[in-house]
Amino acid sequence: MKQGFFKILENTPLTETVYRMVLGGDTSAITASGQFVNIKLEGMFLRRPISVCDCEDGKLTIVYKVVGKGTEEMAKMPVGTMLDVLTGLGNGYDLSLAGEVPLLIGGGVGVPPMYMLAKKLLAMGKKVTVILGFNKKDEIFYEEQFKALGCTVYVTTVDGSYGTKGFVTDVMKDLTYSYFYTCGPEPMLKAIFNTSVTEGQFSFEERMGCGFGACMGCSCKTVTGYKRICKEGPVLKKEEILWQK
């Protein structure tokens, strides 16, 4: 973990509620796809944890959704604003288990960490397939960016306004893959767990206090005991997950 100040280089809307922010600063602590950063906002007690979308050449890209006061303030921030950011948080995905044809599945704001992961897997010579899940066409983002990388991309919408009508599992069940990686809302993750035919890794979203393991506020029970989503997670392997009833 490293604390530093980052300058906003870009802050643009991708949809009505989703924004891409590019920050310039010391990114050396970000070492794995699936890690997150924690951003301090003036006048707010808790930092905002946001997944890393991309990281290279001293530039950090995050994609966030406006859901409350903190992200509303972020959406208004002009280029040049300096932000206090904790970087290198969380464990990230283990790429060594991917096999030759990995499947990446992102739902909503779980899409961004799949981008950096796809870049790394493609650089390893893997054949990468991506499923992006949204509620409706107006919410879709980053489809073209994944295609530009060279991924095979499927998009699902719940209302059928674009791509395959239904859920990510409606596409997943018909695909062949060596391993899978996913991030998104818990109902989607549970459905993927039940549909998947290989091992895989899940990135969980959880309310966090500190973001680096000190407060124990984001602990969850696994087959090997309690783990902190911010420290031992946010990525957990399929075989260690216990779903809460």
PDB file of N, CA, C and O in Angstrom, residues 84-124:
ATOM      1  N   ASP A  84      -5.911  12.799  -2.825  1.00  0.00           N
ATOM      2  CA  ASP A  84      -5.146  11.961  -1.903  1.00  0.00           C
ATOM      3  C   ASP A  84      -5.630  10.523  -2.103  1.00  0.00           C
ATOM      4  O   ASP A  84      -6.795  10.206  -1.840  1.00  0.00           O
ATOM      5  N   VAL A  85      -4.731   9.642  -2.573  1.00  0.00           N
ATOM      6  CA  VAL A  85      -5.138   8.290  -2.965  1.00  0.00           C
ATOM      7  C   VAL A  85      -4.242   7.231  -2.315  1.00  0.00           C
ATOM      8  O   VAL A  85      -3.011   7.348  -2.333  1.00  0.00           O
ATOM      9  N   LEU A  86      -4.870   6.200  -1.747  1.00  0.00           N
ATOM     10  CA  LEU A  86      -4.145   5.008  -1.315  1.00  0.00           C
ATOM     11  C   LEU A  86      -4.174   4.019  -2.470  1.00  0.00           C
ATOM     12  O   LEU A  86      -5.250   3.690  -2.988  1.00  0.00           O
ATOM     13  N   THR A  87      -3.018   3.534  -2.884  1.00  0.00           N
ATOM     14  CA  THR A  87      -2.945   2.619  -4.022  1.00  0.00           C
ATOM     15  C   THR A  87      -2.383   1.256  -3.599  1.00  0.00           C
ATOM     16  O   THR A  87      -1.823   1.107  -2.515  1.00  0.00           O
ATOM     17  N   GLY A  88      -2.560   0.278  -4.479  1.00  0.00           N
ATOM     18  CA  GLY A  88      -2.012  -1.051  -4.224  1.00  0.00           C
ATOM     19  C   GLY A  88      -2.788  -1.839  -3.191  1.00  0.00           C
ATOM     20  O   GLY A  88      -2.223  -2.696  -2.505  1.00  0.00           O
ATOM     21  N   LEU A  89      -4.095  -1.586  -3.075  1.00  0.00           N
ATOM     22  CA  LEU A  89      -4.913  -2.263  -2.077  1.00  0.00           C
ATOM     23  C   LEU A  89      -5.524  -3.537  -2.643  1.00  0.00           C
ATOM     24  O   LEU A  89      -5.889  -3.611  -3.820  1.00  0.00           O
ATOM     25  N   GLY A  90      -5.675  -4.558  -1.805  1.00  0.00           N
ATOM     26  CA  GLY A  90      -6.280  -5.813  -2.229  1.00  0.00           C
ATOM     27  C   GLY A  90      -5.278  -6.764  -2.862  1.00  0.00           C
ATOM     28  O   GLY A  90      -4.136  -6.396  -3.154  1.00  0.00           O
ATOM     29  N   ASN A  91      -5.729  -8.004  -3.074  1.00  0.00           N
ATOM     30  CA  ASN A  91      -4.812  -9.041  -3.553  1.00  0.00           C
ATOM     31  C   ASN A  91      -4.751  -9.178  -5.068  1.00  0.00           C
ATOM     32  O   ASN A  91      -3.753  -9.597  -5.620  1.00  0.00           O
ATOM     33  N   GLY A  92      -5.815  -8.849  -5.784  1.00  0.00           N
ATOM     34  CA  GLY A  92      -5.823  -8.982  -7.233  1.00  0.00           C
ATOM     35  C   GLY A  92      -5.994 -10.420  -7.707  1.00  0.00           C
ATOM     36  O   GLY A  92      -6.033 -11.373  -6.918  1.00  0.00           O
ATOM     37  N   TYR A  93      -6.108 -10.582  -9.029  1.00  0.00           N
ATOM     38  CA  TYR A  93      -6.335 -11.890  -9.643  1.00  0.00           C
ATOM     39  C   TYR A  93      -5.025 -12.647  -9.841  1.00  0.00           C
ATOM     40  O   TYR A  93      -3.980 -12.046 -10.115  1.00  0.00           O
ATOM     41  N   ASP A  94      -5.101 -13.961  -9.736  1.00  0.00           N
ATOM     42  CA  ASP A  94      -3.966 -14.838 -10.003  1.00  0.00           C
ATOM     43  C   ASP A  94      -4.055 -15.281 -11.467  1.00  0.00           C
ATOM     44  O   ASP A  94      -4.913 -16.098 -11.828  1.00  0.00           O
ATOM     45  N   LEU A  95      -3.182 -14.773 -12.311  1.00  0.00           N
ATOM     46  CA  LEU A  95      -3.228 -15.067 -13.741  1.00  0.00           C
ATOM     47  C   LEU A  95      -2.617 -16.415 -14.086  1.00  0.00           C
ATOM     48  O   LEU A  95      -2.834 -16.934 -15.183  1.00  0.00           O
ATOM     49  N   SER A  96      -1.873 -17.004 -13.166  1.00  0.00           N
ATOM     50  CA  SER A  96      -1.183 -18.261 -13.457  1.00  0.00           C
ATOM     51  C   SER A  96      -2.150 -19.429 -13.662  1.00  0.00           C
ATOM     52  O   SER A  96      -1.767 -20.465 -14.208  1.00  0.00           O
ATOM     53  N   LEU A  97      -3.403 -19.265 -13.251  1.00  0.00           N
ATOM     54  CA  LEU A  97      -4.383 -20.339 -13.343  1.00  0.00           C
ATOM     55  C   LEU A  97      -5.276 -20.233 -14.581  1.00  0.00           C
ATOM     56  O   LEU A  97      -6.186 -21.041 -14.769  1.00  0.00           O
ATOM     57  N   ALA A  98      -5.040 -19.244 -15.429  1.00  0.00           N
ATOM     58  CA  ALA A  98      -5.967 -18.891 -16.513  1.00  0.00           C
ATOM     59  C   ALA A  98      -6.168 -19.971 -17.558  1.00  0.00           C
ATOM     60  O   ALA A  98      -7.241 -20.084 -18.146  1.00  0.00           O
ATOM     61  N   GLY A  99      -5.162 -20.770 -17.834  1.00  0.00           N
ATOM     62  CA  GLY A  99      -5.248 -21.703 -18.962  1.00  0.00           C
ATOM     63  C   GLY A  99      -5.162 -20.946 -20.273  1.00  0.00           C
ATOM     64  O   GLY A  99      -4.821 -19.753 -20.308  1.00  0.00           O
ATOM     65  N   GLU A 100      -5.498 -21.593 -21.365  1.00  0.00           N
ATOM     66  CA  GLU A 100      -5.312 -20.977 -22.681  1.00  0.00           C
ATOM     67  C   GLU A 100      -6.501 -20.154 -23.155  1.00  0.00           C
ATOM     68  O   GLU A 100      -6.356 -19.258 -23.980  1.00  0.00           O
ATOM     69  N   VAL A 101      -7.706 -20.453 -22.660  1.00  0.00           N
ATOM     70  CA  VAL A 101      -8.905 -19.743 -23.132  1.00  0.00           C
ATOM     71  C   VAL A 101      -9.732 -19.242 -21.934  1.00  0.00           C
ATOM     72  O   VAL A 101     -10.833 -19.724 -21.679  1.00  0.00           O
ATOM     73  N   PRO A 102      -9.223 -18.253 -21.208  1.00  0.00           N
ATOM     74  CA  PRO A 102      -9.930 -17.742 -20.046  1.00  0.00           C
ATOM     75  C   PRO A 102     -11.168 -16.930 -20.430  1.00  0.00           C
ATOM     76  O   PRO A 102     -11.208 -16.301 -21.490  1.00  0.00           O
ATOM     77  N   LEU A 103     -12.146 -16.953 -19.537  1.00  0.00           N
ATOM     78  CA  LEU A 103     -13.387 -16.205 -19.707  1.00  0.00           C
ATOM     79  C   LEU A 103     -13.464 -15.138 -18.632  1.00  0.00           C
ATOM     80  O   LEU A 103     -13.311 -15.428 -17.444  1.00  0.00           O
ATOM     81  N   LEU A 104     -13.716 -13.888 -19.053  1.00  0.00           N
ATOM     82  CA  LEU A 104     -13.841 -12.758 -18.132  1.00  0.00           C
ATOM     83  C   LEU A 104     -15.290 -12.289 -18.145  1.00  0.00           C
ATOM     84  O   LEU A 104     -15.865 -12.094 -19.214  1.00  0.00           O
ATOM     85  N   ILE A 105     -15.871 -12.097 -16.961  1.00  0.00           N
ATOM     86  CA  ILE A 105     -17.281 -11.718 -16.862  1.00  0.00           C
ATOM     87  C   ILE A 105     -17.416 -10.515 -15.934  1.00  0.00           C
ATOM     88  O   ILE A 105     -17.084 -10.596 -14.747  1.00  0.00           O
ATOM     89  N   GLY A 106     -17.909  -9.412 -16.475  1.00  0.00           N
ATOM     90  CA  GLY A 106     -18.117  -8.208 -15.678  1.00  0.00           C
ATOM     91  C   GLY A 106     -19.567  -7.762 -15.728  1.00  0.00           C
ATOM     92  O   GLY A 106     -20.189  -7.781 -16.795  1.00  0.00           O
ATOM     93  N   GLY A 107     -20.095  -7.380 -14.595  1.00  0.00           N
ATOM     94  CA  GLY A 107     -21.463  -6.882 -14.539  1.00  0.00           C
ATOM     95  C   GLY A 107     -21.515  -5.468 -14.006  1.00  0.00           C
ATOM     96  O   GLY A 107     -21.029  -5.198 -12.898  1.00  0.00           O
ATOM     97  N   GLY A 108     -22.027  -4.521 -14.801  1.00  0.00           N
ATOM     98  CA  GLY A 108     -22.140  -3.132 -14.348  1.00  0.00           C
ATOM     99  C   GLY A 108     -20.789  -2.552 -13.993  1.00  0.00           C
ATOM    100  O   GLY A 108     -19.842  -2.618 -14.777  1.00  0.00           O
ATOM    101  N   VAL A 109     -20.672  -2.000 -12.772  1.00  0.00           N
ATOM    102  CA  VAL A 109     -19.389  -1.420 -12.356  1.00  0.00           C
ATOM    103  C   VAL A 109     -18.355  -2.491 -12.024  1.00  0.00           C
ATOM    104  O   VAL A 109     -17.244  -2.183 -11.597  1.00  0.00           O
ATOM    105  N   GLY A 110     -18.705  -3.771 -12.241  1.00  0.00           N
ATOM    106  CA  GLY A 110     -17.720  -4.837 -12.157  1.00  0.00           C
ATOM    107  C   GLY A 110     -16.974  -5.035 -13.464  1.00  0.00           C
ATOM    108  O   GLY A 110     -16.053  -5.848 -13.545  1.00  0.00           O
ATOM    109  N   VAL A 111     -17.339  -4.267 -14.481  1.00  0.00           N
ATOM    110  CA  VAL A 111     -16.666  -4.344 -15.783  1.00  0.00           C
ATOM    111  C   VAL A 111     -15.239  -3.771 -15.749  1.00  0.00           C
ATOM    112  O   VAL A 111     -14.315  -4.382 -16.318  1.00  0.00           O
ATOM    113  N   PRO A 112     -14.981  -2.616 -15.141  1.00  0.00           N
ATOM    114  CA  PRO A 112     -13.666  -1.978 -15.240  1.00  0.00           C
ATOM    115  C   PRO A 112     -12.466  -2.852 -14.896  1.00  0.00           C
ATOM    116  O   PRO A 112     -11.489  -2.864 -15.669  1.00  0.00           O
ATOM    117  N   PRO A 113     -12.441  -3.615 -13.788  1.00  0.00           N
ATOM    118  CA  PRO A 113     -11.234  -4.399 -13.511  1.00  0.00           C
ATOM    119  C   PRO A 113     -10.961  -5.488 -14.538  1.00  0.00           C
ATOM    120  O   PRO A 113      -9.829  -5.979 -14.648  1.00  0.00           O
ATOM    121  N   MET A 114     -11.983  -5.864 -15.314  1.00  0.00           N
ATOM    122  CA  MET A 114     -11.783  -6.857 -16.365  1.00  0.00           C
ATOM    123  C   MET A 114     -10.887  -6.325 -17.486  1.00  0.00           C
ATOM    124  O   MET A 114     -10.240  -7.096 -18.192  1.00  0.00           O
ATOM    125  N   TYR A 115     -10.835  -5.009 -17.642  1.00  0.00           N
ATOM    126  CA  TYR A 115     -10.075  -4.416 -18.749  1.00  0.00           C
ATOM    127  C   TYR A 115      -8.570  -4.624 -18.569  1.00  0.00           C
ATOM    128  O   TYR A 115      -7.889  -5.127 -19.473  1.00  0.00           O
ATOM    129  N   MET A 116      -8.054  -4.259 -17.420  1.00  0.00           N
ATOM    130  CA  MET A 116      -6.624  -4.449 -17.161  1.00  0.00           C
ATOM    131  C   MET A 116      -6.276  -5.931 -17.152  1.00  0.00           C
ATOM    132  O   MET A 116      -5.217  -6.345 -17.641  1.00  0.00           O
ATOM    133  N   LEU A 117      -7.184  -6.745 -16.618  1.00  0.00           N
ATOM    134  CA  LEU A 117      -6.980  -8.188 -16.609  1.00  0.00           C
ATOM    135  C   LEU A 117      -6.889  -8.732 -18.036  1.00  0.00           C
ATOM    136  O   LEU A 117      -6.018  -9.549 -18.350  1.00  0.00           O
ATOM    137  N   ALA A 118      -7.788  -8.281 -18.907  1.00  0.00           N
ATOM    138  CA  ALA A 118      -7.765  -8.721 -20.305  1.00  0.00           C
ATOM    139  C   ALA A 118      -6.445  -8.348 -20.974  1.00  0.00           C
ATOM    140  O   ALA A 118      -5.862  -9.160 -21.707  1.00  0.00           O
ATOM    141  N   LYS A 119      -5.960  -7.145 -20.738  1.00  0.00           N
ATOM    142  CA  LYS A 119      -4.695  -6.704 -21.335  1.00  0.00           C
ATOM    143  C   LYS A 119      -3.544  -7.617 -20.922  1.00  0.00           C
ATOM    144  O   LYS A 119      -2.718  -8.012 -21.751  1.00  0.00           O
ATOM    145  N   LYS A 120      -3.511  -7.965 -19.647  1.00  0.00           N
ATOM    146  CA  LYS A 120      -2.418  -8.795 -19.140  1.00  0.00           C
ATOM    147  C   LYS A 120      -2.503 -10.219 -19.692  1.00  0.00           C
ATOM    148  O   LYS A 120      -1.478 -10.820 -20.056  1.00  0.00           O
ATOM    149  N   LEU A 121      -3.706 -10.763 -19.761  1.00  0.00           N
ATOM    150  CA  LEU A 121      -3.864 -12.119 -20.283  1.00  0.00           C
ATOM    151  C   LEU A 121      -3.542 -12.189 -21.772  1.00  0.00           C
ATOM    152  O   LEU A 121      -2.914 -13.145 -22.242  1.00  0.00           O
ATOM    153  N   LEU A 122      -3.947 -11.178 -22.522  1.00  0.00           N
ATOM    154  CA  LEU A 122      -3.625 -11.135 -23.951  1.00  0.00           C
ATOM    155  C   LEU A 122      -2.122 -11.029 -24.163  1.00  0.00           C
ATOM    156  O   LEU A 122      -1.574 -11.648 -25.088  1.00  0.00           O
ATOM    157  N   ALA A 123      -1.442 -10.277 -23.299  1.00  0.00           N
ATOM    158  CA  ALA A 123       0.009 -10.144 -23.393  1.00  0.00           C
ATOM    159  C   ALA A 123       0.721 -11.470 -23.113  1.00  0.00           C
ATOM    160  O   ALA A 123       1.855 -11.674 -23.546  1.00  0.00           O
ATOM    161  N   MET A 124       0.025 -12.366 -22.407  1.00  0.00           N
ATOM    162  CA  MET A 124       0.568 -13.695 -22.121  1.00  0.00           C
ATOM    163  C   MET A 124       0.262 -14.682 -23.247  1.00  0.00           C
ATOM    164  O   MET A 124       0.629 -15.848 -23.164  1.00  0.00           O
TER     165      MET A 124
END
